[in-house]
PDB file of N, CA and C in Angstrom:
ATOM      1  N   UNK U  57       0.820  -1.189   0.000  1.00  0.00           N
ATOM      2  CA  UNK U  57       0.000   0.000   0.000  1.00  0.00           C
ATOM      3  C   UNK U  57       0.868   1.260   0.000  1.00  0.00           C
ATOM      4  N   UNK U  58       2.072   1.576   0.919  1.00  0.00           N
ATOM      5  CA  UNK U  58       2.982   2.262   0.836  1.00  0.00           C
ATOM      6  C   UNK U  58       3.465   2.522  -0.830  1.00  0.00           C
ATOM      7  N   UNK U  59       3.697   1.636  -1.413  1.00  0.00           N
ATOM      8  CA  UNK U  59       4.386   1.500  -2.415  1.00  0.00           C
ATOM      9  C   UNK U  59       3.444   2.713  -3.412  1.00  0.00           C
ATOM     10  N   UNK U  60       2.294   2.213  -3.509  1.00  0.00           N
ATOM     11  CA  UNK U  60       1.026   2.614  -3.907  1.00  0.00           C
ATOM     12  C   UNK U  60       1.102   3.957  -4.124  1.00  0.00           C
ATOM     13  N   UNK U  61       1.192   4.488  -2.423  1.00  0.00           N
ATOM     14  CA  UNK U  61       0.877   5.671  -2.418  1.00  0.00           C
ATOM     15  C   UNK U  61       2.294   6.857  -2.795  1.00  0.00           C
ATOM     16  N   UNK U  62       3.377   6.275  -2.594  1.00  0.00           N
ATOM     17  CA  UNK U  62       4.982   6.889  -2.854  1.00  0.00           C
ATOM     18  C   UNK U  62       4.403   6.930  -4.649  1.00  0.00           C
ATOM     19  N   UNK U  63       4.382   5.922  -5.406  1.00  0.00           N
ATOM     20  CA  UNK U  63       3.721   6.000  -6.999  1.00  0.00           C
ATOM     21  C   UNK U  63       2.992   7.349  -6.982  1.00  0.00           C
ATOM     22  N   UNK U  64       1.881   7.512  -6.380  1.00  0.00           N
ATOM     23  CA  UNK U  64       1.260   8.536  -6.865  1.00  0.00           C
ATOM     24  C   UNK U  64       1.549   9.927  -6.569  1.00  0.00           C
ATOM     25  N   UNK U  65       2.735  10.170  -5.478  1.00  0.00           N
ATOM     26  CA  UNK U  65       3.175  10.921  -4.970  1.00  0.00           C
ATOM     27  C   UNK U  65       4.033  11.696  -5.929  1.00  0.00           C
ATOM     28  N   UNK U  66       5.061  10.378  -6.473  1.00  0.00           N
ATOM     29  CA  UNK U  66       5.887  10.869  -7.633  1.00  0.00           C
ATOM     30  C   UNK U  66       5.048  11.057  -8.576  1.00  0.00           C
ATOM     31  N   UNK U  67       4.038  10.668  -9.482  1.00  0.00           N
ATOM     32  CA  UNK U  67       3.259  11.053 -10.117  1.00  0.00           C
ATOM     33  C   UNK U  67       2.444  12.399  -9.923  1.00  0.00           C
ATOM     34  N   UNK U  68       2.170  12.928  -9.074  1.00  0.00           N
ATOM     35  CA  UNK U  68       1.349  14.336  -8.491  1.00  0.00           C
ATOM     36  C   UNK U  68       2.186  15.233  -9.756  1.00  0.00           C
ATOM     37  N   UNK U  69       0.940  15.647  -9.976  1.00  0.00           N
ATOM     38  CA  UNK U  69       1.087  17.186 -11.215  1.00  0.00           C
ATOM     39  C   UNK U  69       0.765  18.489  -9.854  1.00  0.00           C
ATOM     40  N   UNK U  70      -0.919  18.137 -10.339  1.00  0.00           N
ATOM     41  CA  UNK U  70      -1.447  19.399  -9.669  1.00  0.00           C
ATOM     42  C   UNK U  70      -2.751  19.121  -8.946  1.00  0.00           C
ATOM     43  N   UNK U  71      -3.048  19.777  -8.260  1.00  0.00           N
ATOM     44  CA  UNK U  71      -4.544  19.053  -7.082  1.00  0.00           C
ATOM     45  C   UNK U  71      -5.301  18.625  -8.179  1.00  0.00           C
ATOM     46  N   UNK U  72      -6.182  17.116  -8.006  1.00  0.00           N
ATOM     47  CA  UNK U  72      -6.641  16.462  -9.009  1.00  0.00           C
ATOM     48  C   UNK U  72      -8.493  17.104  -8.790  1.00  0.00           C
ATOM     49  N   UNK U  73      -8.809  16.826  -9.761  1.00  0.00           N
ATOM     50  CA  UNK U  73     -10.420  17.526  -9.777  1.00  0.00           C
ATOM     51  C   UNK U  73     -10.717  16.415  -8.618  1.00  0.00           C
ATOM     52  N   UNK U  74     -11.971  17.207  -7.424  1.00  0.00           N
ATOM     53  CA  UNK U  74     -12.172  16.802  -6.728  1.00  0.00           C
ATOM     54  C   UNK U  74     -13.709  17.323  -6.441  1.00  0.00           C
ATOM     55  N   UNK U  75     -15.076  15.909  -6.745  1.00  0.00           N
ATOM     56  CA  UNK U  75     -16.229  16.324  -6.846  1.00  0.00           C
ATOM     57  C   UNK U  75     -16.755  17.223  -5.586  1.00  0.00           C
ATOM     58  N   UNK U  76     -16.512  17.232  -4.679  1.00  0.00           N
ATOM     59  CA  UNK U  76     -17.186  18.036  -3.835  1.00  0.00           C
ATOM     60  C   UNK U  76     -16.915  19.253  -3.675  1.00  0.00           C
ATOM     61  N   UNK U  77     -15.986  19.962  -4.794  1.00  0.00           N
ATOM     62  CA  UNK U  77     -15.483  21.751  -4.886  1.00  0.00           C
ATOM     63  C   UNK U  77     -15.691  21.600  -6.685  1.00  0.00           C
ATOM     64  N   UNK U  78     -16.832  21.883  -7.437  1.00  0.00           N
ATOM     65  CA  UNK U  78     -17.065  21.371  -9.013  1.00  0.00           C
ATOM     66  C   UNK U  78     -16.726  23.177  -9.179  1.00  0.00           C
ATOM     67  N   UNK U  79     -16.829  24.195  -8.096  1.00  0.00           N
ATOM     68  CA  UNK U  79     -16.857  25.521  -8.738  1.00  0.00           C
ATOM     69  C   UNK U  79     -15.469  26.487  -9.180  1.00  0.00           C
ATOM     70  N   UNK U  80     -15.211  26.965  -9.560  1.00  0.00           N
ATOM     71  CA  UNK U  80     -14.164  27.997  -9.640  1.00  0.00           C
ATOM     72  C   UNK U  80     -13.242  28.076  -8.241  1.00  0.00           C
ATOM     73  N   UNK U  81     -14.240  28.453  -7.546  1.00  0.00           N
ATOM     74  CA  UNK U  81     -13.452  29.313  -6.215  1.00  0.00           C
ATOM     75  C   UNK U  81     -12.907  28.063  -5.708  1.00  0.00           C
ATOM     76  N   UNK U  82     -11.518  27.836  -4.864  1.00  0.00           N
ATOM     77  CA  UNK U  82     -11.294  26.296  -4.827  1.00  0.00           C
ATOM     78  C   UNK U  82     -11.033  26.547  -3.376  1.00  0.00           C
ATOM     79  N   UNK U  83     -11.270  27.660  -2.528  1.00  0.00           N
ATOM     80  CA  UNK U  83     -11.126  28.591  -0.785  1.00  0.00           C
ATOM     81  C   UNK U  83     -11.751  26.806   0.100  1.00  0.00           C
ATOM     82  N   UNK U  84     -12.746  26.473  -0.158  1.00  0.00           N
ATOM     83  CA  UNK U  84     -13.067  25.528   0.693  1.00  0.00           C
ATOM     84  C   UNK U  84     -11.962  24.319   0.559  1.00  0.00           C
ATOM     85  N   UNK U  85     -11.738  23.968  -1.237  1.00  0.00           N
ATOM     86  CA  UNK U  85     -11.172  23.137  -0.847  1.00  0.00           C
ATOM     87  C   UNK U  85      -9.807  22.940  -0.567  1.00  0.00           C
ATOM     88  N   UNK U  86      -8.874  24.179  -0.340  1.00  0.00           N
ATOM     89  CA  UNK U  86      -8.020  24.560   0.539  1.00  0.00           C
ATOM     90  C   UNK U  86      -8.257  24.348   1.246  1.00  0.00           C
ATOM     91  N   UNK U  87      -9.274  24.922   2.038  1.00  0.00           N
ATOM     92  CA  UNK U  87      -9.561  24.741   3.883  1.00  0.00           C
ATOM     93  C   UNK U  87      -9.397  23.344   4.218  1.00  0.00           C
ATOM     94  N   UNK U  88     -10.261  22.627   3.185  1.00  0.00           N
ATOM     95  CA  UNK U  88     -10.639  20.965   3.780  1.00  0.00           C
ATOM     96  C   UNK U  88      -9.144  20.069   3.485  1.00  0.00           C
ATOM     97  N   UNK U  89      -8.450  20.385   2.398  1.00  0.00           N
ATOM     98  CA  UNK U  89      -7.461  19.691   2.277  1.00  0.00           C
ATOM     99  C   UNK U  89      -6.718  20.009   3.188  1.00  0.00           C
ATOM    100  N   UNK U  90      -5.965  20.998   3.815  1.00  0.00           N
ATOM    101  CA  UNK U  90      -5.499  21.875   5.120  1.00  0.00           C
ATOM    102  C   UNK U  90      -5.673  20.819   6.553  1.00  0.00           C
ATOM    103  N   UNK U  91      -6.994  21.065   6.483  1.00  0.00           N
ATOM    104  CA  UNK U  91      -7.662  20.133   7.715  1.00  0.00           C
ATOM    105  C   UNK U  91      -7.125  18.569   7.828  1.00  0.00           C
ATOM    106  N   UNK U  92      -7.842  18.150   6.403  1.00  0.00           N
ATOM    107  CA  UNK U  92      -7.279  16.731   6.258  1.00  0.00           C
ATOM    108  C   UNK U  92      -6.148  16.258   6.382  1.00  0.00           C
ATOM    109  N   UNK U  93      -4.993  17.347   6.232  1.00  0.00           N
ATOM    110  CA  UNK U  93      -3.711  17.001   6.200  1.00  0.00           C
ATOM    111  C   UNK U  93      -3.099  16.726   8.172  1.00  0.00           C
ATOM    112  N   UNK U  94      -3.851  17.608   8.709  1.00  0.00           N
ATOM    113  CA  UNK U  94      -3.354  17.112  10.428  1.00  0.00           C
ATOM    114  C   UNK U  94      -4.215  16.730  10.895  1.00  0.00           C
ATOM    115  N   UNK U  95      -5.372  16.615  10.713  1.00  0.00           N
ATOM    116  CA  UNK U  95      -6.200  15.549  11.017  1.00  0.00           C
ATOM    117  C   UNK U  95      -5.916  13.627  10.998  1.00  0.00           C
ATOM    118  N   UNK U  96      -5.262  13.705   9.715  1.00  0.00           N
ATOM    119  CA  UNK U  96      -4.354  12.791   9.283  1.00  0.00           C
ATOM    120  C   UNK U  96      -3.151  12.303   9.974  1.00  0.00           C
ATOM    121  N   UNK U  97      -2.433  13.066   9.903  1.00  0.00           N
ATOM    122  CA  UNK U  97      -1.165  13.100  10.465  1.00  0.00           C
ATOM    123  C   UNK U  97      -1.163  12.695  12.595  1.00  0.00           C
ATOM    124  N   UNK U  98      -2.364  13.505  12.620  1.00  0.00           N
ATOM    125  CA  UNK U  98      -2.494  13.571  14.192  1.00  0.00           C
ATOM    126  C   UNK U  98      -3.144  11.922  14.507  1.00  0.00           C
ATOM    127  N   UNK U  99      -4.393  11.998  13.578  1.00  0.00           N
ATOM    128  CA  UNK U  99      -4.868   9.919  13.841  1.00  0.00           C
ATOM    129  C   UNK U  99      -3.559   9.380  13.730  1.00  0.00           C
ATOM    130  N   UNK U 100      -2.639   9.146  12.630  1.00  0.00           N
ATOM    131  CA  UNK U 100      -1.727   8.151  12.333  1.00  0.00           C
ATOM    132  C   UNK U 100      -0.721   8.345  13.195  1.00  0.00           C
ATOM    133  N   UNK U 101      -0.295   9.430  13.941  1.00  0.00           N
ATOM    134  CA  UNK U 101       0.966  10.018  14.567  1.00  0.00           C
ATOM    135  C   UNK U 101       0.283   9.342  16.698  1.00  0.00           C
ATOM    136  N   UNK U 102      -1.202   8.923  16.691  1.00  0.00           N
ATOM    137  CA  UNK U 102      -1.790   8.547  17.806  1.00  0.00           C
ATOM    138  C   UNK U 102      -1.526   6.860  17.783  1.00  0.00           C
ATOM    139  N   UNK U 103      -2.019   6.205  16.725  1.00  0.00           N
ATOM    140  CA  UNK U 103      -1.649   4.978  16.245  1.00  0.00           C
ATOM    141  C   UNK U 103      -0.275   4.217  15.977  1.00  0.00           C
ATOM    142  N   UNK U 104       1.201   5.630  15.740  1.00  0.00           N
ATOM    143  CA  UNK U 104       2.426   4.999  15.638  1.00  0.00           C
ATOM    144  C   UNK U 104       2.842   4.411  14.287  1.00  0.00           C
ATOM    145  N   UNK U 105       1.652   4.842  13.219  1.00  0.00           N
ATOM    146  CA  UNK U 105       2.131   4.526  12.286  1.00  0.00           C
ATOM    147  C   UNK U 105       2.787   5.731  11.163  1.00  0.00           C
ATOM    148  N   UNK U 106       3.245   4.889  10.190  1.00  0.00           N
ATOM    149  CA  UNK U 106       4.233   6.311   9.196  1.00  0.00           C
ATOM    150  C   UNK U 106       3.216   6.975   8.768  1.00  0.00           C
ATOM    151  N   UNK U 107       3.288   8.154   8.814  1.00  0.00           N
ATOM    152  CA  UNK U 107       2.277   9.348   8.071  1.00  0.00           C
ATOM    153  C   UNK U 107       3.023   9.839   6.932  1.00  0.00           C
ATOM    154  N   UNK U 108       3.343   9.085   5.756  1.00  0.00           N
ATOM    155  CA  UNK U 108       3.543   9.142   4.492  1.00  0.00           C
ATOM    156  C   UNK U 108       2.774   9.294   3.718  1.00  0.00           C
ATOM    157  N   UNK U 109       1.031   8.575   4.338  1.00  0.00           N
ATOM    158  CA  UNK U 109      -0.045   8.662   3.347  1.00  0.00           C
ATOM    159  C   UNK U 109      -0.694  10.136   2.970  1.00  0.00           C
ATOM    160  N   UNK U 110      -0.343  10.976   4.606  1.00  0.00           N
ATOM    161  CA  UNK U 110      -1.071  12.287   4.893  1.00  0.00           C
ATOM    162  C   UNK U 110      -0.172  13.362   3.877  1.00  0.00           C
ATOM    163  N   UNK U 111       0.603  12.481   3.296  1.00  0.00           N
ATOM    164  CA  UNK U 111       1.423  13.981   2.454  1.00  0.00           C
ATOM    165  C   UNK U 111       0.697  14.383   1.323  1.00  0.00           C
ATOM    166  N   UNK U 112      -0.032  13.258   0.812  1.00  0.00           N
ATOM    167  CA  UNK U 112      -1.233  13.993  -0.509  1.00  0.00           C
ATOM    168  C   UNK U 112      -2.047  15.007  -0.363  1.00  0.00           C
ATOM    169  N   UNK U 113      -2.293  14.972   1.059  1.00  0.00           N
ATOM    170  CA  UNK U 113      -3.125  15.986   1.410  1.00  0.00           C
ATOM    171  C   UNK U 113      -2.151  17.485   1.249  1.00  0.00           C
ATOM    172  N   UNK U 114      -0.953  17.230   1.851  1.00  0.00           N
ATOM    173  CA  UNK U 114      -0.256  18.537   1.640  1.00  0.00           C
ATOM    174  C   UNK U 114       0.148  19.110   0.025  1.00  0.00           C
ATOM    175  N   UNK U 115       0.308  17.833  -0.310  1.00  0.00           N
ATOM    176  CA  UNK U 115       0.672  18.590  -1.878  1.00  0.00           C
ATOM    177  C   UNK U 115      -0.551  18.592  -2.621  1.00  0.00           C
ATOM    178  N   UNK U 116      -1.813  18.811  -2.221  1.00  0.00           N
ATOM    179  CA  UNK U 116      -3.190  19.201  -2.781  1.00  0.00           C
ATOM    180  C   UNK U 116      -3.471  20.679  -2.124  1.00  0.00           C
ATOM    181  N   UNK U 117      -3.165  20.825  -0.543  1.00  0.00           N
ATOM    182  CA  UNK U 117      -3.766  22.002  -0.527  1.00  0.00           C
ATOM    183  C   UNK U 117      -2.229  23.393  -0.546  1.00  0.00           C
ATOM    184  N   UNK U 118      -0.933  22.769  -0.906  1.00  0.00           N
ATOM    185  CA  UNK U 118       0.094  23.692  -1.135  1.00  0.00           C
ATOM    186  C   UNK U 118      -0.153  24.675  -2.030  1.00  0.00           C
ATOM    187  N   UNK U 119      -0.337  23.951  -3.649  1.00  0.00           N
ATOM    188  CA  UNK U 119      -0.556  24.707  -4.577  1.00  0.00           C
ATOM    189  C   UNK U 119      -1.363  25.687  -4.649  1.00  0.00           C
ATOM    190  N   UNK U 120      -3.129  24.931  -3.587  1.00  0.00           N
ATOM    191  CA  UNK U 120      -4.399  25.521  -4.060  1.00  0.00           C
ATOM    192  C   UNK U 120      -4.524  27.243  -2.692  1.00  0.00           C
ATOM    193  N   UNK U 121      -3.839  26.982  -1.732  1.00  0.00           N
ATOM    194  CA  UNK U 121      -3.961  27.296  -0.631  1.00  0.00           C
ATOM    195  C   UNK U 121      -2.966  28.897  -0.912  1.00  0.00           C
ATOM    196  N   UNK U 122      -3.149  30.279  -0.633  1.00  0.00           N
ATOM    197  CA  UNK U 122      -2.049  31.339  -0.862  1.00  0.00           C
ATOM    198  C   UNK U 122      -1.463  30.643   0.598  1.00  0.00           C
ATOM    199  N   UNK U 123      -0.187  31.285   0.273  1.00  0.00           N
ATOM    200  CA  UNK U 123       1.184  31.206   1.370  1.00  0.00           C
ATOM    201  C   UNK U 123       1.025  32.271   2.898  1.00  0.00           C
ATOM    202  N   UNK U 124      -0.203  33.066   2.326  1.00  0.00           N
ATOM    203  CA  UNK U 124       0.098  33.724   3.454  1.00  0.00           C
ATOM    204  C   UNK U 124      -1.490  33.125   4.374  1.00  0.00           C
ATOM    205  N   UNK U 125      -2.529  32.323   3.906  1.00  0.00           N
ATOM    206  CA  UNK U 125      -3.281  32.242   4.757  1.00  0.00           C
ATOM    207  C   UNK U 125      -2.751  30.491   5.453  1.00  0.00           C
ATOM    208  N   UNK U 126      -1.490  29.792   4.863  1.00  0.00           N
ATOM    209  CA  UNK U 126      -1.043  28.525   5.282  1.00  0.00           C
ATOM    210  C   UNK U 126      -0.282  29.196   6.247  1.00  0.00           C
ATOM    211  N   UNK U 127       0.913  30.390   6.581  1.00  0.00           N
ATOM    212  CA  UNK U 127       1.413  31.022   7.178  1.00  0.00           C
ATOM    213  C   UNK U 127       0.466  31.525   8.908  1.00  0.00           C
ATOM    214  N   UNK U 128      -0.624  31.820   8.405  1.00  0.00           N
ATOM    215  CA  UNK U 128      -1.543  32.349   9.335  1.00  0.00           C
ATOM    216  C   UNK U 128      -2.618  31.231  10.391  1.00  0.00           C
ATOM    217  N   UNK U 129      -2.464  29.970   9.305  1.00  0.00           N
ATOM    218  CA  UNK U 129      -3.179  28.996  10.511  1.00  0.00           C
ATOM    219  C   UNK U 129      -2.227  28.213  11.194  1.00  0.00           C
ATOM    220  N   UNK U 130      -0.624  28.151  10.089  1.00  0.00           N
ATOM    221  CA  UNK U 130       0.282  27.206  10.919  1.00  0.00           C
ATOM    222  C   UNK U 130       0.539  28.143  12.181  1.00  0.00           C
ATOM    223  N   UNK U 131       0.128  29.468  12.049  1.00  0.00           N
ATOM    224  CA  UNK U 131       1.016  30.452  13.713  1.00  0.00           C
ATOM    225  C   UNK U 131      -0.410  30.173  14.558  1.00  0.00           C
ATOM    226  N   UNK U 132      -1.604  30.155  13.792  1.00  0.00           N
ATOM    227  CA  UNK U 132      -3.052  30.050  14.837  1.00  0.00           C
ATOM    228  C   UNK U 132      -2.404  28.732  15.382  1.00  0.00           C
ATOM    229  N   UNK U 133      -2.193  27.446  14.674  1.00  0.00           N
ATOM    230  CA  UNK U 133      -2.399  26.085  15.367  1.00  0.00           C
ATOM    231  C   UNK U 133      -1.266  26.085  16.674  1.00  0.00           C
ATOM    232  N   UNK U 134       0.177  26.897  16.628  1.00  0.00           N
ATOM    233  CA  UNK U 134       0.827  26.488  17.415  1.00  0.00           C
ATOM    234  C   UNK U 134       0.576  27.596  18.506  1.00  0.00           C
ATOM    235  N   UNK U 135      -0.347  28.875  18.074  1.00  0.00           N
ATOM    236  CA  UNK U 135      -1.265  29.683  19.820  1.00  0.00           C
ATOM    237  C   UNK U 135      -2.338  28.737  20.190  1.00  0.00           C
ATOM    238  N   UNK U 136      -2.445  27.406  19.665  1.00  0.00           N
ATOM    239  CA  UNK U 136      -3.633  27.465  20.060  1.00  0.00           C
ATOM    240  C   UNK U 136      -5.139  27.427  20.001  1.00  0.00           C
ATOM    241  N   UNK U 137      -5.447  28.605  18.826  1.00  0.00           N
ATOM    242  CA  UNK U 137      -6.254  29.494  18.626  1.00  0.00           C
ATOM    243  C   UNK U 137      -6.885  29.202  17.238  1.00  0.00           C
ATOM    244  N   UNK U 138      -6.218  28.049  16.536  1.00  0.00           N
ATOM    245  CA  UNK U 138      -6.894  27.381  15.533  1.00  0.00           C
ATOM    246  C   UNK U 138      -8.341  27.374  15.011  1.00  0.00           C
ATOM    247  N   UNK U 139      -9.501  28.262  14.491  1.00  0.00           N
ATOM    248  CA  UNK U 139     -10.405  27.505  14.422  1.00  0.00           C
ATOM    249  C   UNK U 139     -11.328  26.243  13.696  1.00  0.00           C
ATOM    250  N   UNK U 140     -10.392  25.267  13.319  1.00  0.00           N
ATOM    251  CA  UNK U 140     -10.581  24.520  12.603  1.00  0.00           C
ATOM    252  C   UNK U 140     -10.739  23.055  13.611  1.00  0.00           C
ATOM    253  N   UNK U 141     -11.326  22.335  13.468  1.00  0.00           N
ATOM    254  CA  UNK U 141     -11.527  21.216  14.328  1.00  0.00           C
ATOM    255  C   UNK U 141     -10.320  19.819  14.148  1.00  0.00           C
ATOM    256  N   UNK U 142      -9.191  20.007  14.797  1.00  0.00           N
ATOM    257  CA  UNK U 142      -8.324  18.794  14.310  1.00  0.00           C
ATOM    258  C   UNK U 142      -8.437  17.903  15.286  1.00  0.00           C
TER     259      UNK U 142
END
């Protein structure tokens, strides 16, 4: 499964169409990929296993996400003050 997912990793272009954001504005699905990514990381990092799988999530919401609002929740998550549910 590892193997699997390293394949598609090296394969990654650009965030793949994803049915539940069909519109232009892609703000949510930044947010949700964002989320998914330590949401991820935090289950698998509780369990002890490698969080290699949770990196798709990062290289989906890198591209889609500006630098300065990834800048602004990574400083919310470590006050604290996050409002996102991880």
């Amino acid at each position: 499964m590892a193997e699997d997912i390293q394949q598609k990793l090296e394969q990654y272009r650009t965030a793949p169409f994803d049915a539940r954001f069909p519109n232009q504005n892609q703000t949510r699905n930044c947010w949700q990929n964002y989320l998914d990514y330590y949401r991820c990381q935090k289950s698998l990092d509780a369990k002890g296993v490698d969080t290699a799988p949770c990196d798709w999530y990062k290289r989906v919401y890198k591209p889609l996400c500006p630098l300065s609002w990834i800048e602004k929740w990574d400083s919310q998550r470590e006050d604290g003050t996050f409002p996102g549910k991880l």
